[in-house]
Short mmCIF file of N, CA and C in Angstrom, two decimals:
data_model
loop_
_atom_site.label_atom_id
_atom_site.label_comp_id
_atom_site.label_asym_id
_atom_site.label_seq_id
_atom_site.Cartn_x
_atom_site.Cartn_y
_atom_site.Cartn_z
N UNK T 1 124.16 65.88 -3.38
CA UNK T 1 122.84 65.53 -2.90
C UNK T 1 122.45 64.13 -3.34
N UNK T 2 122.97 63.96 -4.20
CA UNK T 2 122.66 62.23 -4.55
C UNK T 2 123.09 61.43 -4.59
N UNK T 3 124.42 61.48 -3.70
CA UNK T 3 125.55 60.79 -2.98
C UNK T 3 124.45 60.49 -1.68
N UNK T 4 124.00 61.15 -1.46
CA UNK T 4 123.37 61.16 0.49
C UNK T 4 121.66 60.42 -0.32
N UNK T 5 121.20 60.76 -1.03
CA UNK T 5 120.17 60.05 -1.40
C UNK T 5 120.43 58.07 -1.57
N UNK T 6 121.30 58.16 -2.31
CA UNK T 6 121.83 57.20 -2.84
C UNK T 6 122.07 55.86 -1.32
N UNK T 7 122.99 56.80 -0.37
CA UNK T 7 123.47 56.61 0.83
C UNK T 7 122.33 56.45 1.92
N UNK T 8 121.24 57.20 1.63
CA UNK T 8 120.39 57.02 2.81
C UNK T 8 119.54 55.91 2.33
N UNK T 9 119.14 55.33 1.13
CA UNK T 9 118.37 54.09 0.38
C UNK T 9 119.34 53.20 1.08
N UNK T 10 120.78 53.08 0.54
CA UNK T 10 121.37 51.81 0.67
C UNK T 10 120.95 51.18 2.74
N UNK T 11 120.85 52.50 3.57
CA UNK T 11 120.87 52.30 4.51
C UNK T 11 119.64 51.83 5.16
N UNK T 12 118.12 52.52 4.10
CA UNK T 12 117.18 52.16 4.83
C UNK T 12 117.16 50.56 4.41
N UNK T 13 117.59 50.11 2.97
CA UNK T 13 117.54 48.58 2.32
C UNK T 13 118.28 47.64 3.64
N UNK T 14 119.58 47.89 3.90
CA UNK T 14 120.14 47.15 5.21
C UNK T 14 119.38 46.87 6.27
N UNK T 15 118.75 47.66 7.06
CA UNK T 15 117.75 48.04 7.61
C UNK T 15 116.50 46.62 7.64
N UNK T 16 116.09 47.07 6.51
CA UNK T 16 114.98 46.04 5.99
C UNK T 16 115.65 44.46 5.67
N UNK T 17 117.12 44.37 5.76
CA UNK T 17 117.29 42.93 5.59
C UNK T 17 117.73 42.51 6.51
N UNK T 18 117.28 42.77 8.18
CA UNK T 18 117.39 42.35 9.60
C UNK T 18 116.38 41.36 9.84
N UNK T 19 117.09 40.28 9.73
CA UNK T 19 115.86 39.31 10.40
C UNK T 19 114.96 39.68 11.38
N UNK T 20 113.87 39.48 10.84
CA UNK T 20 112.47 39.67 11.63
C UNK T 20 112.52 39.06 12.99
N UNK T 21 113.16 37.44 12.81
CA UNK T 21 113.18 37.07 14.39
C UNK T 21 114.35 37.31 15.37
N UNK T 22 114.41 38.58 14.90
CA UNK T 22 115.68 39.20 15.72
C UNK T 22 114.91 39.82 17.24
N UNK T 23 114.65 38.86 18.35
CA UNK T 23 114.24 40.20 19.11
C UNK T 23 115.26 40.44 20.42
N UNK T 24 114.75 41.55 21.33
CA UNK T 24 115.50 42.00 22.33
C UNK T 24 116.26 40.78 23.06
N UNK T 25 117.11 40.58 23.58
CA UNK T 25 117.55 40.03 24.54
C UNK T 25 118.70 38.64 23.69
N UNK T 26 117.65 38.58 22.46
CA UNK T 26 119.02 37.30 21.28
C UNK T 26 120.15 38.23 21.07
N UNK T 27 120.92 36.89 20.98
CA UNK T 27 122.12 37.32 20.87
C UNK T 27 122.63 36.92 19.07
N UNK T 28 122.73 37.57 18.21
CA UNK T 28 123.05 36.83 17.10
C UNK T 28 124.17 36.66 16.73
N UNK T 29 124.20 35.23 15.97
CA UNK T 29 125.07 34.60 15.86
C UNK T 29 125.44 34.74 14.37
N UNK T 30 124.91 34.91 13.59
CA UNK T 30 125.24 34.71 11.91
C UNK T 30 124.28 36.03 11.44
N UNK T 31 124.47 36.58 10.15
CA UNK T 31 123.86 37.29 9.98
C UNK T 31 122.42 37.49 9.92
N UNK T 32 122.08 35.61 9.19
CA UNK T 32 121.09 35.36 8.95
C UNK T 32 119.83 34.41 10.04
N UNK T 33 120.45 33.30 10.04
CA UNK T 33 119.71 32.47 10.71
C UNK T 33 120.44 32.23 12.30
N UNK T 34 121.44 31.81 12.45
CA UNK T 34 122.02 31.52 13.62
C UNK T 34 121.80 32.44 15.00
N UNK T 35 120.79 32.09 15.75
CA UNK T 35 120.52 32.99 17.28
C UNK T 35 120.78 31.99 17.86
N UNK T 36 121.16 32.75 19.56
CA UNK T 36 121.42 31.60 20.61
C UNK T 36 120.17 32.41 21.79
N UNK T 37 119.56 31.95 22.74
CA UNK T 37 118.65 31.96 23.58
C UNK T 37 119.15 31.42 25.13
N UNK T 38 119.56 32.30 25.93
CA UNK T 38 119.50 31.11 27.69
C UNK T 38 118.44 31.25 27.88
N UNK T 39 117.53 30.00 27.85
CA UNK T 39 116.20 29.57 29.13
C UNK T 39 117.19 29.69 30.54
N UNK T 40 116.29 30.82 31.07
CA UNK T 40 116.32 30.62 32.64
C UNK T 40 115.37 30.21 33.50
N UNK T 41 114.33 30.51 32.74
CA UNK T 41 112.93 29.41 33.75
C UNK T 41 113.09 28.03 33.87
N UNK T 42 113.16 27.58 35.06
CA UNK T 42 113.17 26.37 35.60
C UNK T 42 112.29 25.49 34.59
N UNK T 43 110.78 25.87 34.40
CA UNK T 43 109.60 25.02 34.00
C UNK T 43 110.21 24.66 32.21
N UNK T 44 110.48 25.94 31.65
CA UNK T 44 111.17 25.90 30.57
C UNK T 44 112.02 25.40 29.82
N UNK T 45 113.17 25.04 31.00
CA UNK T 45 114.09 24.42 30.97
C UNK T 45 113.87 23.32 30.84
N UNK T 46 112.95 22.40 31.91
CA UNK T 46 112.99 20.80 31.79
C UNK T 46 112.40 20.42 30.44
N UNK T 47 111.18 21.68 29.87
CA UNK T 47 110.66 21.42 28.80
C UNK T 47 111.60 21.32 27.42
N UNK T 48 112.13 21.93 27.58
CA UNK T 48 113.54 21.84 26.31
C UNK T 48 114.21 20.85 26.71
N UNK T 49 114.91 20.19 27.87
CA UNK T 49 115.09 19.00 27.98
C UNK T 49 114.53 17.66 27.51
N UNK T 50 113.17 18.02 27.50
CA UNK T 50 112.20 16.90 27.43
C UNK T 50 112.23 17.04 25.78
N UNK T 51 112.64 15.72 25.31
CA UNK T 51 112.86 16.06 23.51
C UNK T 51 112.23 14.83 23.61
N UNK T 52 111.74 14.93 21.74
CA UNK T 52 111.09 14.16 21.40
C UNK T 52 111.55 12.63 20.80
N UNK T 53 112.36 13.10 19.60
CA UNK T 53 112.83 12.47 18.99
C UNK T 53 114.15 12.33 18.90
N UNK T 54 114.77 12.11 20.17
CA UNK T 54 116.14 12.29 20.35
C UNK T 54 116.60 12.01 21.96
N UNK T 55 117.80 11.17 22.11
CA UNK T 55 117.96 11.33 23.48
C UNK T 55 118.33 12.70 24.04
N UNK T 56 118.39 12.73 25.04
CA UNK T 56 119.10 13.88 26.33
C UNK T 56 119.29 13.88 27.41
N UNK T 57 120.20 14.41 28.48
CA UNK T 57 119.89 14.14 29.87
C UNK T 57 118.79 13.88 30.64
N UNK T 58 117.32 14.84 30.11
CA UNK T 58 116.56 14.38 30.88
C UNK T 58 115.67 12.85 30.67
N UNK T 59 116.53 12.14 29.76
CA UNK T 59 115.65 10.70 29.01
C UNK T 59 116.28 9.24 30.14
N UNK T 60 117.65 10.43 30.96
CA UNK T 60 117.91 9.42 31.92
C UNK T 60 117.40 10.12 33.40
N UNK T 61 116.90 8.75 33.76
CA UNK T 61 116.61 9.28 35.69
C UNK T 61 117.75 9.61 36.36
N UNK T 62 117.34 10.79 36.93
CA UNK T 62 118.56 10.86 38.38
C UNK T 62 119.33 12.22 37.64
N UNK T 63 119.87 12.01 36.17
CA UNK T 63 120.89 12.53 35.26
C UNK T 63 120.46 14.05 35.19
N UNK T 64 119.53 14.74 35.61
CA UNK T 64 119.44 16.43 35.85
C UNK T 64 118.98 16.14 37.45
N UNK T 65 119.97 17.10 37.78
CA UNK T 65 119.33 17.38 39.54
C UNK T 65 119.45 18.66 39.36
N UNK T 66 119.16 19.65 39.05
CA UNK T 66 119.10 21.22 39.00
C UNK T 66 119.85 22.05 38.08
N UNK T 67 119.24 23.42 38.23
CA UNK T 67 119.76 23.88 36.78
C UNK T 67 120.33 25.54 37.28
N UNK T 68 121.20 25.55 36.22
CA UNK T 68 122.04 26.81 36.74
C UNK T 68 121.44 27.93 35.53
N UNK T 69 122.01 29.27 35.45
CA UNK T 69 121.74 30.57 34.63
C UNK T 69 123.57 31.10 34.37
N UNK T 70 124.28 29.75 32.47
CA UNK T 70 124.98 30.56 31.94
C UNK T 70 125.47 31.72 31.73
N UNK T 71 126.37 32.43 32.27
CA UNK T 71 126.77 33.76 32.14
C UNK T 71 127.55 34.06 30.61
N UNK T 72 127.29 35.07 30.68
CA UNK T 72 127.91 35.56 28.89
C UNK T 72 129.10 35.16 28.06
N UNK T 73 129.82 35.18 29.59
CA UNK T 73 131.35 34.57 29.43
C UNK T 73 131.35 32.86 28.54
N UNK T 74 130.18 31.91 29.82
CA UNK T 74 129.92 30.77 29.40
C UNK T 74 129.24 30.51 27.99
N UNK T 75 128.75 31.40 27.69
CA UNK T 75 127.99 31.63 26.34
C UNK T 75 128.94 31.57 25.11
N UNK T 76 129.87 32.88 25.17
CA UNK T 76 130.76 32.77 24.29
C UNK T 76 131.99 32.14 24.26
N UNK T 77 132.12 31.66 25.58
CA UNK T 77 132.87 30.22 25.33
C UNK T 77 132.57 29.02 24.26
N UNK T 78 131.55 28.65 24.39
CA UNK T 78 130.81 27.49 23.84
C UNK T 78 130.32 28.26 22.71
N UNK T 79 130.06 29.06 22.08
CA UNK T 79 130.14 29.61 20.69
C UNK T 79 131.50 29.44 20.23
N UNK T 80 132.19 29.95 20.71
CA UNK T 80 133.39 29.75 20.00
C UNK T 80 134.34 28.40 19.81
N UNK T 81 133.73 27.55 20.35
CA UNK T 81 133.74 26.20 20.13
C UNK T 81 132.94 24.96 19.36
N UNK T 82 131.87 25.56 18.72
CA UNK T 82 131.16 25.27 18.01
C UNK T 82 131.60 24.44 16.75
N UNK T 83 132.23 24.82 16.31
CA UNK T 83 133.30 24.49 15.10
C UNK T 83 133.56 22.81 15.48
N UNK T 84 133.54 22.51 16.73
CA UNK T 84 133.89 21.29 17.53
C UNK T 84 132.76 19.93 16.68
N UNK T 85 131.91 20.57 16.40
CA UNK T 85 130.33 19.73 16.27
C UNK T 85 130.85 19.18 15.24
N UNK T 86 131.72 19.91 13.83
CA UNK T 86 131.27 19.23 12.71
C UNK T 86 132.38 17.87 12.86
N UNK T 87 132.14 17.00 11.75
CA UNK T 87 131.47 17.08 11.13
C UNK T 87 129.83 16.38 11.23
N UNK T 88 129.71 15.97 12.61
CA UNK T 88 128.84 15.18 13.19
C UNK T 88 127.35 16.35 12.83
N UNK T 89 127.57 17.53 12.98
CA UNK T 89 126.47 18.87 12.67
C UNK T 89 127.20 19.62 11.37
N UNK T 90 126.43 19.63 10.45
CA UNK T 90 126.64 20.56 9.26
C UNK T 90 126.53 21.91 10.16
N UNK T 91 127.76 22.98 9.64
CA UNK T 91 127.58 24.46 9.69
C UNK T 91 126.67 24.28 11.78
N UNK T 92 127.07 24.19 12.63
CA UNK T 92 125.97 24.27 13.76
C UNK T 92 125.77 25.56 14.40
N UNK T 93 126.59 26.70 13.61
CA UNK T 93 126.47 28.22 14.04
C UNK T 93 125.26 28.54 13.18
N UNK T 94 124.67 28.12 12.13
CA UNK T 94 123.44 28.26 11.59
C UNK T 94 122.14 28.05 11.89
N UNK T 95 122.04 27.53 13.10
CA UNK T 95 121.32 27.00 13.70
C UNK T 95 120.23 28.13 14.60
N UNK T 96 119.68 27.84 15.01
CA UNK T 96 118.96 29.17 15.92
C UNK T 96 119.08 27.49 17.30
N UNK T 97 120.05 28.18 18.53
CA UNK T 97 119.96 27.42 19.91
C UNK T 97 119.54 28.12 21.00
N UNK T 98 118.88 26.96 21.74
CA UNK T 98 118.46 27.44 23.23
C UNK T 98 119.43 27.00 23.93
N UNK T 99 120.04 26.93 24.79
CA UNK T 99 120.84 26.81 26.11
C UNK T 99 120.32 26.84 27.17
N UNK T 100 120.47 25.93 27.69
CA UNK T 100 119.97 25.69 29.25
C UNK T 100 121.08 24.79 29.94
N UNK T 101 121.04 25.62 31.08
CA UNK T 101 122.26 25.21 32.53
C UNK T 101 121.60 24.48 32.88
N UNK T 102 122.41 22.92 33.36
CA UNK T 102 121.61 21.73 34.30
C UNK T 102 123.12 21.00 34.87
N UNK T 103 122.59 20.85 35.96
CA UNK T 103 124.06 19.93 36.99
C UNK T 103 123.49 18.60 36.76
N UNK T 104 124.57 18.13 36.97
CA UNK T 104 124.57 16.47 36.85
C UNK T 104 125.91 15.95 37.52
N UNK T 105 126.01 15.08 38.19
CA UNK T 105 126.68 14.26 39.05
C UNK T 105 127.60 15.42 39.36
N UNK T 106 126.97 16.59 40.24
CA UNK T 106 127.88 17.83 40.84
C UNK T 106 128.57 18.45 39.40
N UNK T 107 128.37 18.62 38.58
CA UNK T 107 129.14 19.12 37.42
C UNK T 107 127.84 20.33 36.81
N UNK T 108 128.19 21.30 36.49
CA UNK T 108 127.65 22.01 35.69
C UNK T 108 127.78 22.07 34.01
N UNK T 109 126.76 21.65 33.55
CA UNK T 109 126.66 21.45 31.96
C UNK T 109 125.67 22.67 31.18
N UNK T 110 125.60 22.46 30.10
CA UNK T 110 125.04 23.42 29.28
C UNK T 110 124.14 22.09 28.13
N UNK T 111 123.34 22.12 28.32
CA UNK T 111 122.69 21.43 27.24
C UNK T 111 122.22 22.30 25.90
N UNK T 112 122.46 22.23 24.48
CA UNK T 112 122.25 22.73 23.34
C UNK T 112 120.95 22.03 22.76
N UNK T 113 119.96 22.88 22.52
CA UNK T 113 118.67 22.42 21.62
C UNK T 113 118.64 23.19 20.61
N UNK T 114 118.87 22.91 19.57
CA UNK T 114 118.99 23.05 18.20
C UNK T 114 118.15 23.25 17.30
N UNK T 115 117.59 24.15 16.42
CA UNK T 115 116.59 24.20 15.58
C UNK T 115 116.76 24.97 15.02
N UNK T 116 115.57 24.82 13.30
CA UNK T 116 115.33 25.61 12.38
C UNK T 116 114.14 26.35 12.71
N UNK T 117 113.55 27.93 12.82
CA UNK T 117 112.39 28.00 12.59
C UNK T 117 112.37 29.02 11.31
N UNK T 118 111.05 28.89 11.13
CA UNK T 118 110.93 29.94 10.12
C UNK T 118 110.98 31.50 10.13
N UNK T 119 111.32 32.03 9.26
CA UNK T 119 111.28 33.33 9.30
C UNK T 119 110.49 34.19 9.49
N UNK T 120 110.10 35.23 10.11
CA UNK T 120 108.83 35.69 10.50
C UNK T 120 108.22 34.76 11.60
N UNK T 121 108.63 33.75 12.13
CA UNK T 121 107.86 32.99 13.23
C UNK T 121 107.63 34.55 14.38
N UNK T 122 106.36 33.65 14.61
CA UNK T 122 106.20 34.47 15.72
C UNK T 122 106.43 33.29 17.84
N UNK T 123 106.90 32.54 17.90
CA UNK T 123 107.75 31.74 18.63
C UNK T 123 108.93 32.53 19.09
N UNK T 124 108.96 32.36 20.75
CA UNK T 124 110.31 33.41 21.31
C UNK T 124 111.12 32.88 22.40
N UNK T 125 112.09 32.12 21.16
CA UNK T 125 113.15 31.12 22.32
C UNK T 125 113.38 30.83 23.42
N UNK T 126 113.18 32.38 23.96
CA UNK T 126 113.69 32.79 25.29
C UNK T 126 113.13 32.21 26.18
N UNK T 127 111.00 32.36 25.77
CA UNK T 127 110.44 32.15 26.71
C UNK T 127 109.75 30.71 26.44
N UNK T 128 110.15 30.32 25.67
CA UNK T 128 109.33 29.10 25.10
C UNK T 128 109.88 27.95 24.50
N UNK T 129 109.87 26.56 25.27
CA UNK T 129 110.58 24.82 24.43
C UNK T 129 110.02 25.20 23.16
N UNK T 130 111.64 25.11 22.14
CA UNK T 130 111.37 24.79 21.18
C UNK T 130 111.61 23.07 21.14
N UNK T 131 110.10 22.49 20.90
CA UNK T 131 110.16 21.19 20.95
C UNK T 131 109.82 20.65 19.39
N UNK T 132 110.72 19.70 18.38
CA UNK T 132 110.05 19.01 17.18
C UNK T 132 110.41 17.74 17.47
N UNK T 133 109.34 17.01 16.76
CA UNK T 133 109.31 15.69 16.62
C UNK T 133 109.85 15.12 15.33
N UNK T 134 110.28 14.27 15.56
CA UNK T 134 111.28 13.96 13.73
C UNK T 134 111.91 15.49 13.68
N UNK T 135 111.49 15.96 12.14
CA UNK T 135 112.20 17.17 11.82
C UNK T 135 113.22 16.99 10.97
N UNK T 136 114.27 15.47 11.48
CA UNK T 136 115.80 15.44 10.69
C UNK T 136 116.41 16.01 11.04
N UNK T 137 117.58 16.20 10.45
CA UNK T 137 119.02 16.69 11.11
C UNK T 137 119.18 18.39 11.37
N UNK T 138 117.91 18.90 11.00
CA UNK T 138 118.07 20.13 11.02
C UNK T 138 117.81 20.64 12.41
N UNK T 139 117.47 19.66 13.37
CA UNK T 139 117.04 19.69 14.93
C UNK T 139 117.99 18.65 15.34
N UNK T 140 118.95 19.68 16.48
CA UNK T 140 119.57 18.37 17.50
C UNK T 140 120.06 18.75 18.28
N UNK T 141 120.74 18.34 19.15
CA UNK T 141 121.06 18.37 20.56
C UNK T 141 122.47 17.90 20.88
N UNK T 142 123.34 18.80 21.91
CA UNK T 142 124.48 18.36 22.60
C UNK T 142 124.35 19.18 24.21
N UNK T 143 125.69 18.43 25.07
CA UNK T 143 125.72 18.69 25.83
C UNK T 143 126.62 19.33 26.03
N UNK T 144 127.31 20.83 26.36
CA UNK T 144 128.52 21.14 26.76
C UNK T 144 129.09 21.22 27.98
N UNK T 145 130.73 21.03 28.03
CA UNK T 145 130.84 20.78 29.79
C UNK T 145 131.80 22.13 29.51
N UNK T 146 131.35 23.37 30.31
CA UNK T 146 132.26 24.53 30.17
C UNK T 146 133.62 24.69 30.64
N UNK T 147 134.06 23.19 31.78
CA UNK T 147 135.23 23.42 32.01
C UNK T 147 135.93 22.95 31.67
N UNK T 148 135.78 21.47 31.00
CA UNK T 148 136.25 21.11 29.62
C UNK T 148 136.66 21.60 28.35
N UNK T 149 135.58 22.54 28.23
CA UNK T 149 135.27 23.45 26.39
C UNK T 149 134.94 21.89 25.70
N UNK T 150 134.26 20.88 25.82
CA UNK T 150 134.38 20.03 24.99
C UNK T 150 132.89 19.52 25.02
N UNK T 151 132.41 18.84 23.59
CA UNK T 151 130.60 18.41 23.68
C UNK T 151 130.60 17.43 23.58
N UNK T 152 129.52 16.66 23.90
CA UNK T 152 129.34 14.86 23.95
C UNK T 152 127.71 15.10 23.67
N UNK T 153 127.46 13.45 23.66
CA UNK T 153 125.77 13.39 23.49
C UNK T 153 125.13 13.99 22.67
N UNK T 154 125.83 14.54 21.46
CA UNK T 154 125.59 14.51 19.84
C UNK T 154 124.34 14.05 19.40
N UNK T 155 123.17 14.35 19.47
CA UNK T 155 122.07 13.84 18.92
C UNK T 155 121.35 14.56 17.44
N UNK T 156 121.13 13.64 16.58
CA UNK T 156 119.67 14.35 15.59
C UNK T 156 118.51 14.10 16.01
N UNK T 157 117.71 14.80 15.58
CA UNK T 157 116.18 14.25 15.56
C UNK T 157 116.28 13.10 14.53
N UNK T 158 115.34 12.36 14.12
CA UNK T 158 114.84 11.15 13.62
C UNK T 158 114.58 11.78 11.94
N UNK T 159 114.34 10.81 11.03
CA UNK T 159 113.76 11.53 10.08
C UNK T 159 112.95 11.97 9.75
N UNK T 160 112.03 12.67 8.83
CA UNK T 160 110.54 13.09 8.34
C UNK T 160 109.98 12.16 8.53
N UNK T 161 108.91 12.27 9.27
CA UNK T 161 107.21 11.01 9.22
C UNK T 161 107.17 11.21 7.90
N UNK T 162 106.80 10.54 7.20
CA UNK T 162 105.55 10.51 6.06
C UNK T 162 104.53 9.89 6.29
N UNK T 163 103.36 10.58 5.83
CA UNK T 163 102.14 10.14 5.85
C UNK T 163 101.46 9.36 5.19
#
C-alpha cells in the first residue's frame, strides 16, 4: 500500500511540473521551455513578419507575395534541423517558435520567430505576433527553405534599451 501511495505522489508531482504554457494544439519541443506554433492566419502572419528590431522578409518590398499552411511533415523536418543554427543561436530548440509559411520568388519558405516568454504567460502563439523590440539574443529570426533543409537570414534582436 505504500508502494502505490508513494507511486501515486510521484505521479501527481510530474503532473504539476508541466509547463503551464503548454496549451492544446503546441507541439513541444523540450521538456521545459522549447514550443513551436504554425500561424495560419493570414493577418497574423504578416504581423510576425513585421519585426521590430531585426530584419526579415517582410522589411523587403515585393520579398512575401503569399503565404502557405506548413504540414507536420514540414514541421519536423525543420526541427530536426535545428542543430543547423548554432553556433550563430545558443541551444535554438529552447526557444518557444512561431512558424509561418510565406512564398517568395515562387519558392515556399518557412520563416522562424523566436522568443522567450514567461512562464505562466497568458499570450497564445498560435493566435497571436509574438512581437519584441530589442529583447537581445534571446529573440530572433530565420528563414527556412524546406527543400533545401537549410536556414539563412539569421537575425537577433538588438540589445536591451536602457533607460
Amino acid at each position: 500500500m505504500h508502494t502505490l501511495s508513494l507511486l501515486a505522489a510521484a505521479t501527481l508531482t510530474l503532473a504539476a511540473c508541466t509547463p503551464s504554457n503548454t496549451r492544446p494544439g503546441s507541439v513541444p519541443t523540450a521538456v521545459k521551455t522549447g514550443q513551436s506554433w504554425v500561424v495560419t492566419r493570414p493577418v497574423v502572419a504578416a504581423q510576425v513578419l513585421d519585426t521590430c528590431s531585426r530584419d526579415s522578409p517582410a522589411k523587403h518590398a515585393g520579398e512575401v507575395t503569399g503565404y502557405w499552411a506548413p504540414s507536420r511533415a514540414d514541421i519536423d523536418a525543420l526541427e530536426s534541423q535545428l542543430a543547423q543554427l548554432q553556433p550563430s543561436i545558443a541551444e535554438p530548440a529552447l526557444s518557444g517558435r512561431q512558424y509561418v509559411g510565406f512564398e517568395s520568388s515562387g519558392k515556399r519558405l518557412i520563416y522562424i520567430n523566436a522568443f522567450t516568454l514567461p512562464d505562466h504567460s497568458d499570450i497564445n502563439p498560435a493566435r497571436e505576433a509574438i512581437r519584441v523590440c530589442d529583447g537581445g539574443a534571446q529573440f530572433w529570426g530565420a528563414v527556412y527553405d524546406p527543400q533545401a533543409g537549410t536556414f539563412s537570414s539569421i537575425e537577433r534582436n538588438g540589445a536591451l534599451s536602457k533607460p
